[in-house]
Short mmCIF file of C-alpha atoms in Angstrom, two decimals:
data_model
loop_
_atom_site.label_atom_id
_atom_site.label_comp_id
_atom_site.label_asym_id
_atom_site.label_seq_id
_atom_site.Cartn_x
_atom_site.Cartn_y
_atom_site.Cartn_z
CA GLU A 1 -26.53 -14.22 80.37
CA TRP A 2 -26.36 -10.64 79.12
CA ARG A 3 -29.16 -9.74 81.56
CA ASP A 4 -27.01 -10.73 84.52
CA PRO A 5 -25.80 -7.53 86.28
CA VAL A 6 -22.47 -9.17 87.07
CA PHE A 7 -21.88 -9.93 83.40
CA ARG A 8 -22.90 -6.41 82.37
CA ASN A 9 -20.48 -4.89 84.86
CA LYS A 10 -17.66 -7.00 83.43
CA SER A 11 -18.38 -6.03 79.84
CA VAL A 12 -15.67 -4.23 77.92
CA THR A 13 -15.95 -0.48 78.00
CA VAL A 14 -15.37 1.39 74.75
CA TYR A 15 -13.65 4.70 75.31
CA SER A 16 -14.57 7.78 73.32
CA LEU A 17 -11.88 9.23 71.15
CA ARG A 18 -10.63 12.41 72.73
CA PRO A 19 -9.60 15.37 70.56
CA ASN A 20 -5.97 14.43 70.98
CA ILE A 21 -3.42 14.35 68.18
CA PHE A 22 -1.80 11.23 69.58
CA ASP A 23 -5.09 9.28 69.64
CA VAL A 24 -6.00 10.41 66.13
CA PHE A 25 -2.55 9.38 64.93
CA LEU A 26 -2.92 5.91 66.45
CA MET A 27 -6.35 5.52 64.88
CA GLU A 28 -4.94 6.40 61.45
CA ILE A 29 -2.11 3.91 61.91
CA GLY A 30 -4.70 1.28 62.77
CA ALA A 31 -6.65 2.11 59.61
CA ILE A 32 -3.55 1.91 57.43
CA THR A 33 -2.58 -1.48 58.86
CA GLN A 34 -6.16 -2.78 58.58
CA GLN A 35 -6.49 -2.88 62.36
CA GLY A 36 -8.81 -1.21 64.84
CA TYR A 37 -8.38 1.08 67.84
CA ASP A 38 -9.81 0.83 71.35
CA ALA A 39 -11.35 4.30 71.20
CA GLU A 40 -14.19 5.56 69.04
CA PRO A 41 -14.90 9.05 67.70
CA ARG A 42 -17.30 11.01 69.84
CA SER A 43 -18.98 13.22 67.26
CA ASN A 44 -20.95 12.25 64.17
CA ALA A 45 -18.49 14.08 61.95
CA GLY A 46 -15.62 12.10 63.44
CA ARG A 47 -17.44 8.82 62.92
CA ILE A 48 -18.21 9.66 59.29
CA ALA A 49 -14.58 10.63 58.70
CA THR A 50 -13.44 7.36 60.28
CA ILE A 51 -15.75 5.28 58.08
CA PHE A 52 -14.56 7.00 54.90
CA THR A 53 -10.95 6.63 56.02
CA PHE A 54 -11.31 2.88 56.45
CA ILE A 55 -13.16 2.53 53.13
CA ALA A 56 -10.56 4.56 51.22
CA LEU A 57 -7.65 2.65 52.73
CA MET A 58 -9.40 -0.64 52.02
CA PHE A 59 -9.60 0.24 48.31
CA MET A 60 -5.97 1.35 48.34
CA TYR A 61 -4.93 -1.93 49.97
CA THR A 62 -6.92 -3.94 47.40
CA SER A 63 -5.43 -1.98 44.51
CA TYR A 64 -1.91 -2.45 45.86
CA SER A 65 -2.43 -6.20 46.27
CA ALA A 66 -3.79 -6.49 42.72
CA ASN A 67 -0.78 -4.61 41.31
CA ILE A 68 1.62 -6.91 43.16
CA VAL A 69 -0.13 -10.01 41.80
CA ALA A 70 -0.13 -8.60 38.25
CA LEU A 71 3.57 -7.76 38.56
CA LEU A 72 4.44 -11.27 39.71
CA GLN A 73 2.44 -12.86 36.88
CA SER A 74 3.70 -10.56 34.13
CA THR A 75 6.30 -11.75 31.63
CA THR A 76 9.83 -10.43 31.70
CA GLU A 77 10.93 -7.87 29.12
CA SER A 78 14.65 -8.46 29.63
CA ILE A 79 14.90 -10.84 26.63
CA ARG A 80 13.91 -9.17 23.39
CA THR A 81 16.73 -9.90 20.96
CA LEU A 82 19.08 -12.74 20.09
CA GLU A 83 21.85 -10.95 21.99
CA ASP A 84 19.71 -10.98 25.14
CA LEU A 85 19.02 -14.68 24.64
CA LEU A 86 22.72 -15.42 24.21
CA THR A 87 23.74 -13.65 27.43
CA SER A 88 20.89 -15.11 29.49
CA ARG A 89 20.98 -18.30 31.55
CA ILE A 90 18.15 -19.84 29.54
CA SER A 91 18.93 -23.11 27.76
CA LEU A 92 18.10 -23.42 24.08
CA GLY A 93 16.87 -26.29 21.92
CA VAL A 94 15.96 -26.72 18.26
CA GLU A 95 13.36 -28.85 16.53
CA ASP A 96 15.05 -31.83 14.88
CA ILE A 97 14.23 -31.12 11.23
CA ILE A 98 16.51 -30.92 8.18
CA TYR A 99 16.42 -27.20 7.45
CA ALA A 100 17.01 -26.32 11.13
CA HIS A 101 20.27 -28.30 11.06
CA TYR A 102 21.34 -26.40 7.95
CA TYR A 103 20.54 -22.91 9.24
CA PHE A 104 22.05 -23.39 12.70
CA GLU A 105 25.15 -25.35 11.71
CA ASN A 106 26.06 -22.98 8.86
CA ALA A 107 25.29 -19.68 10.59
CA GLN A 108 27.96 -17.05 9.90
CA GLU A 109 26.51 -14.04 11.68
CA PRO A 110 28.44 -13.66 15.00
CA THR A 111 25.45 -13.75 17.34
CA ARG A 112 23.77 -16.71 15.65
CA LYS A 113 27.06 -18.58 15.42
CA ALA A 114 27.71 -17.99 19.13
CA ILE A 115 24.20 -19.21 19.98
CA TYR A 116 24.85 -22.46 18.14
CA GLU A 117 28.31 -23.00 19.65
CA GLN A 118 27.39 -22.02 23.23
CA LYS A 119 23.71 -22.85 23.61
CA ILE A 120 22.84 -25.59 21.13
CA ALA A 121 25.98 -27.61 20.46
CA PRO A 122 28.69 -26.88 23.06
CA LYS A 123 31.92 -28.80 22.62
CA GLY A 124 31.85 -32.22 24.21
CA GLN A 125 28.06 -32.27 24.56
CA LYS A 126 25.23 -33.68 22.50
CA PRO A 127 23.51 -31.02 20.36
CA ASN A 128 20.11 -29.95 21.67
CA PHE A 129 18.09 -31.13 18.69
CA MET A 130 14.87 -32.77 19.85
CA THR A 131 11.31 -33.51 18.85
CA ALA A 132 8.70 -30.77 18.83
CA ARG A 133 6.71 -32.13 21.78
CA GLU A 134 9.80 -32.68 23.91
CA GLY A 135 10.94 -29.12 23.30
CA ILE A 136 7.55 -27.57 24.10
CA GLU A 137 7.30 -29.64 27.29
CA ARG A 138 10.69 -28.29 28.40
CA VAL A 139 9.51 -24.76 27.63
CA GLN A 140 6.54 -25.41 29.91
CA GLN A 141 8.92 -26.40 32.71
CA GLY A 142 10.68 -23.04 32.46
CA PHE A 143 14.09 -21.48 31.66
CA PHE A 144 14.15 -23.04 28.22
CA ALA A 145 13.80 -21.55 24.73
CA PHE A 146 12.89 -23.69 21.75
CA HIS A 147 13.17 -22.98 18.02
CA ILE A 148 10.23 -24.45 16.16
CA GLU A 149 7.89 -23.70 13.28
CA LEU A 150 5.06 -21.56 14.62
CA SER A 151 2.17 -23.63 13.27
CA THR A 152 3.60 -26.82 14.78
CA GLY A 153 4.60 -25.20 18.05
CA TYR A 154 1.31 -23.48 18.81
CA LYS A 155 -0.62 -26.65 18.04
CA ILE A 156 1.29 -28.46 20.80
CA VAL A 157 1.07 -25.43 23.10
CA ASN A 158 -2.71 -25.47 22.72
CA GLU A 159 -2.75 -29.12 23.75
CA ILE A 160 -0.55 -29.10 26.86
CA PHE A 161 -0.40 -25.51 28.16
CA GLN A 162 -2.84 -23.99 30.62
CA GLU A 163 -4.47 -20.71 29.62
CA SER A 164 -2.47 -18.79 32.23
CA GLU A 165 0.79 -20.32 30.94
CA LYS A 166 0.18 -19.19 27.37
CA CYS A 167 0.43 -15.54 28.42
CA SER A 168 4.07 -16.00 29.44
CA LEU A 169 5.24 -17.10 25.98
CA LYS A 170 7.40 -14.78 23.88
CA GLU A 171 8.63 -14.99 20.29
CA ILE A 172 12.05 -14.01 18.92
CA VAL A 173 12.78 -14.28 15.20
CA TYR A 174 15.92 -16.30 14.48
CA ILE A 175 15.82 -17.13 10.76
CA ASN A 176 15.42 -14.09 8.52
CA LEU A 177 13.81 -15.47 5.39
CA ILE A 178 13.54 -13.51 2.15
CA GLU A 179 10.00 -13.42 0.84
CA PRO A 180 9.72 -15.18 -2.53
CA TRP A 181 8.96 -13.30 -5.73
CA LEU A 182 8.02 -14.41 -9.23
CA ALA A 183 9.95 -13.57 -12.39
CA VAL A 184 7.94 -13.19 -15.58
CA LYS A 185 8.76 -12.18 -19.10
CA LYS A 186 8.65 -8.48 -19.90
CA ASN A 187 5.25 -7.35 -21.22
CA SER A 188 3.81 -10.74 -20.32
CA SER A 189 0.04 -11.04 -20.20
CA TYR A 190 0.36 -12.92 -16.88
CA LYS A 191 2.06 -10.00 -15.11
CA GLU A 192 -1.16 -8.38 -13.87
CA ILE A 193 -2.63 -11.73 -12.83
CA PHE A 194 0.43 -12.58 -10.73
CA LYS A 195 0.48 -9.07 -9.27
CA VAL A 196 -3.14 -9.24 -8.12
CA GLY A 197 -2.70 -12.77 -6.77
CA LEU A 198 0.41 -11.90 -4.74
CA LYS A 199 -1.24 -8.78 -3.32
CA LYS A 200 -4.21 -10.86 -2.16
CA ILE A 201 -1.85 -13.33 -0.48
CA GLN A 202 -0.07 -10.49 1.34
CA GLU A 203 -3.26 -8.70 2.40
CA SER A 204 -4.86 -11.88 3.72
CA GLY A 205 -1.79 -12.68 5.84
CA ILE A 206 -1.15 -16.07 4.26
CA GLN A 207 2.39 -15.18 3.20
CA SER A 208 3.52 -13.87 6.60
CA ARG A 209 1.90 -16.83 8.35
CA GLU A 210 3.36 -19.57 6.18
CA VAL A 211 6.86 -18.19 5.53
#
């Protein structure tokens, strides 16, 4: 078919790009918007410049798209403290264990007391004490914070969360525990043994992980 003179006469003619500022401007707009232009550069230098322009803008477009995706998938930094959690619209639940009831119900610090009265046990509503799995599943659904022991919580997270979902988790310390210390008799022969043992526990991370 391409040998037919009639077909060859009807073929689309590609115009050469004239040294005109308006044409060059339209070609650059086409490159920026990932589109083409009906004219082509006439000289070799113009063609080389056009190729490099399209390649450079392609990399810029790819980098911009990657930054947008990373921004959409990144976690928010607006909630860092208990005050931020209190003023947010996120619901809050607590693992239904004995010591959690004690710490939350007897909190005297203003922020922690307000969290319990407004987020966990509002007047006229059932307190948000629930099982560990139920709380983690609600965290997975979104807009929910859950107070739980780390070892228990991360075990359930590892079972039900996707790898991409784990990156969106954030920790906020609620209960400030005092690290335990041992009291021994003055000039006791066990003093150095206890000292070395406690230092090993601290250096290995066991104390910070279990407390």
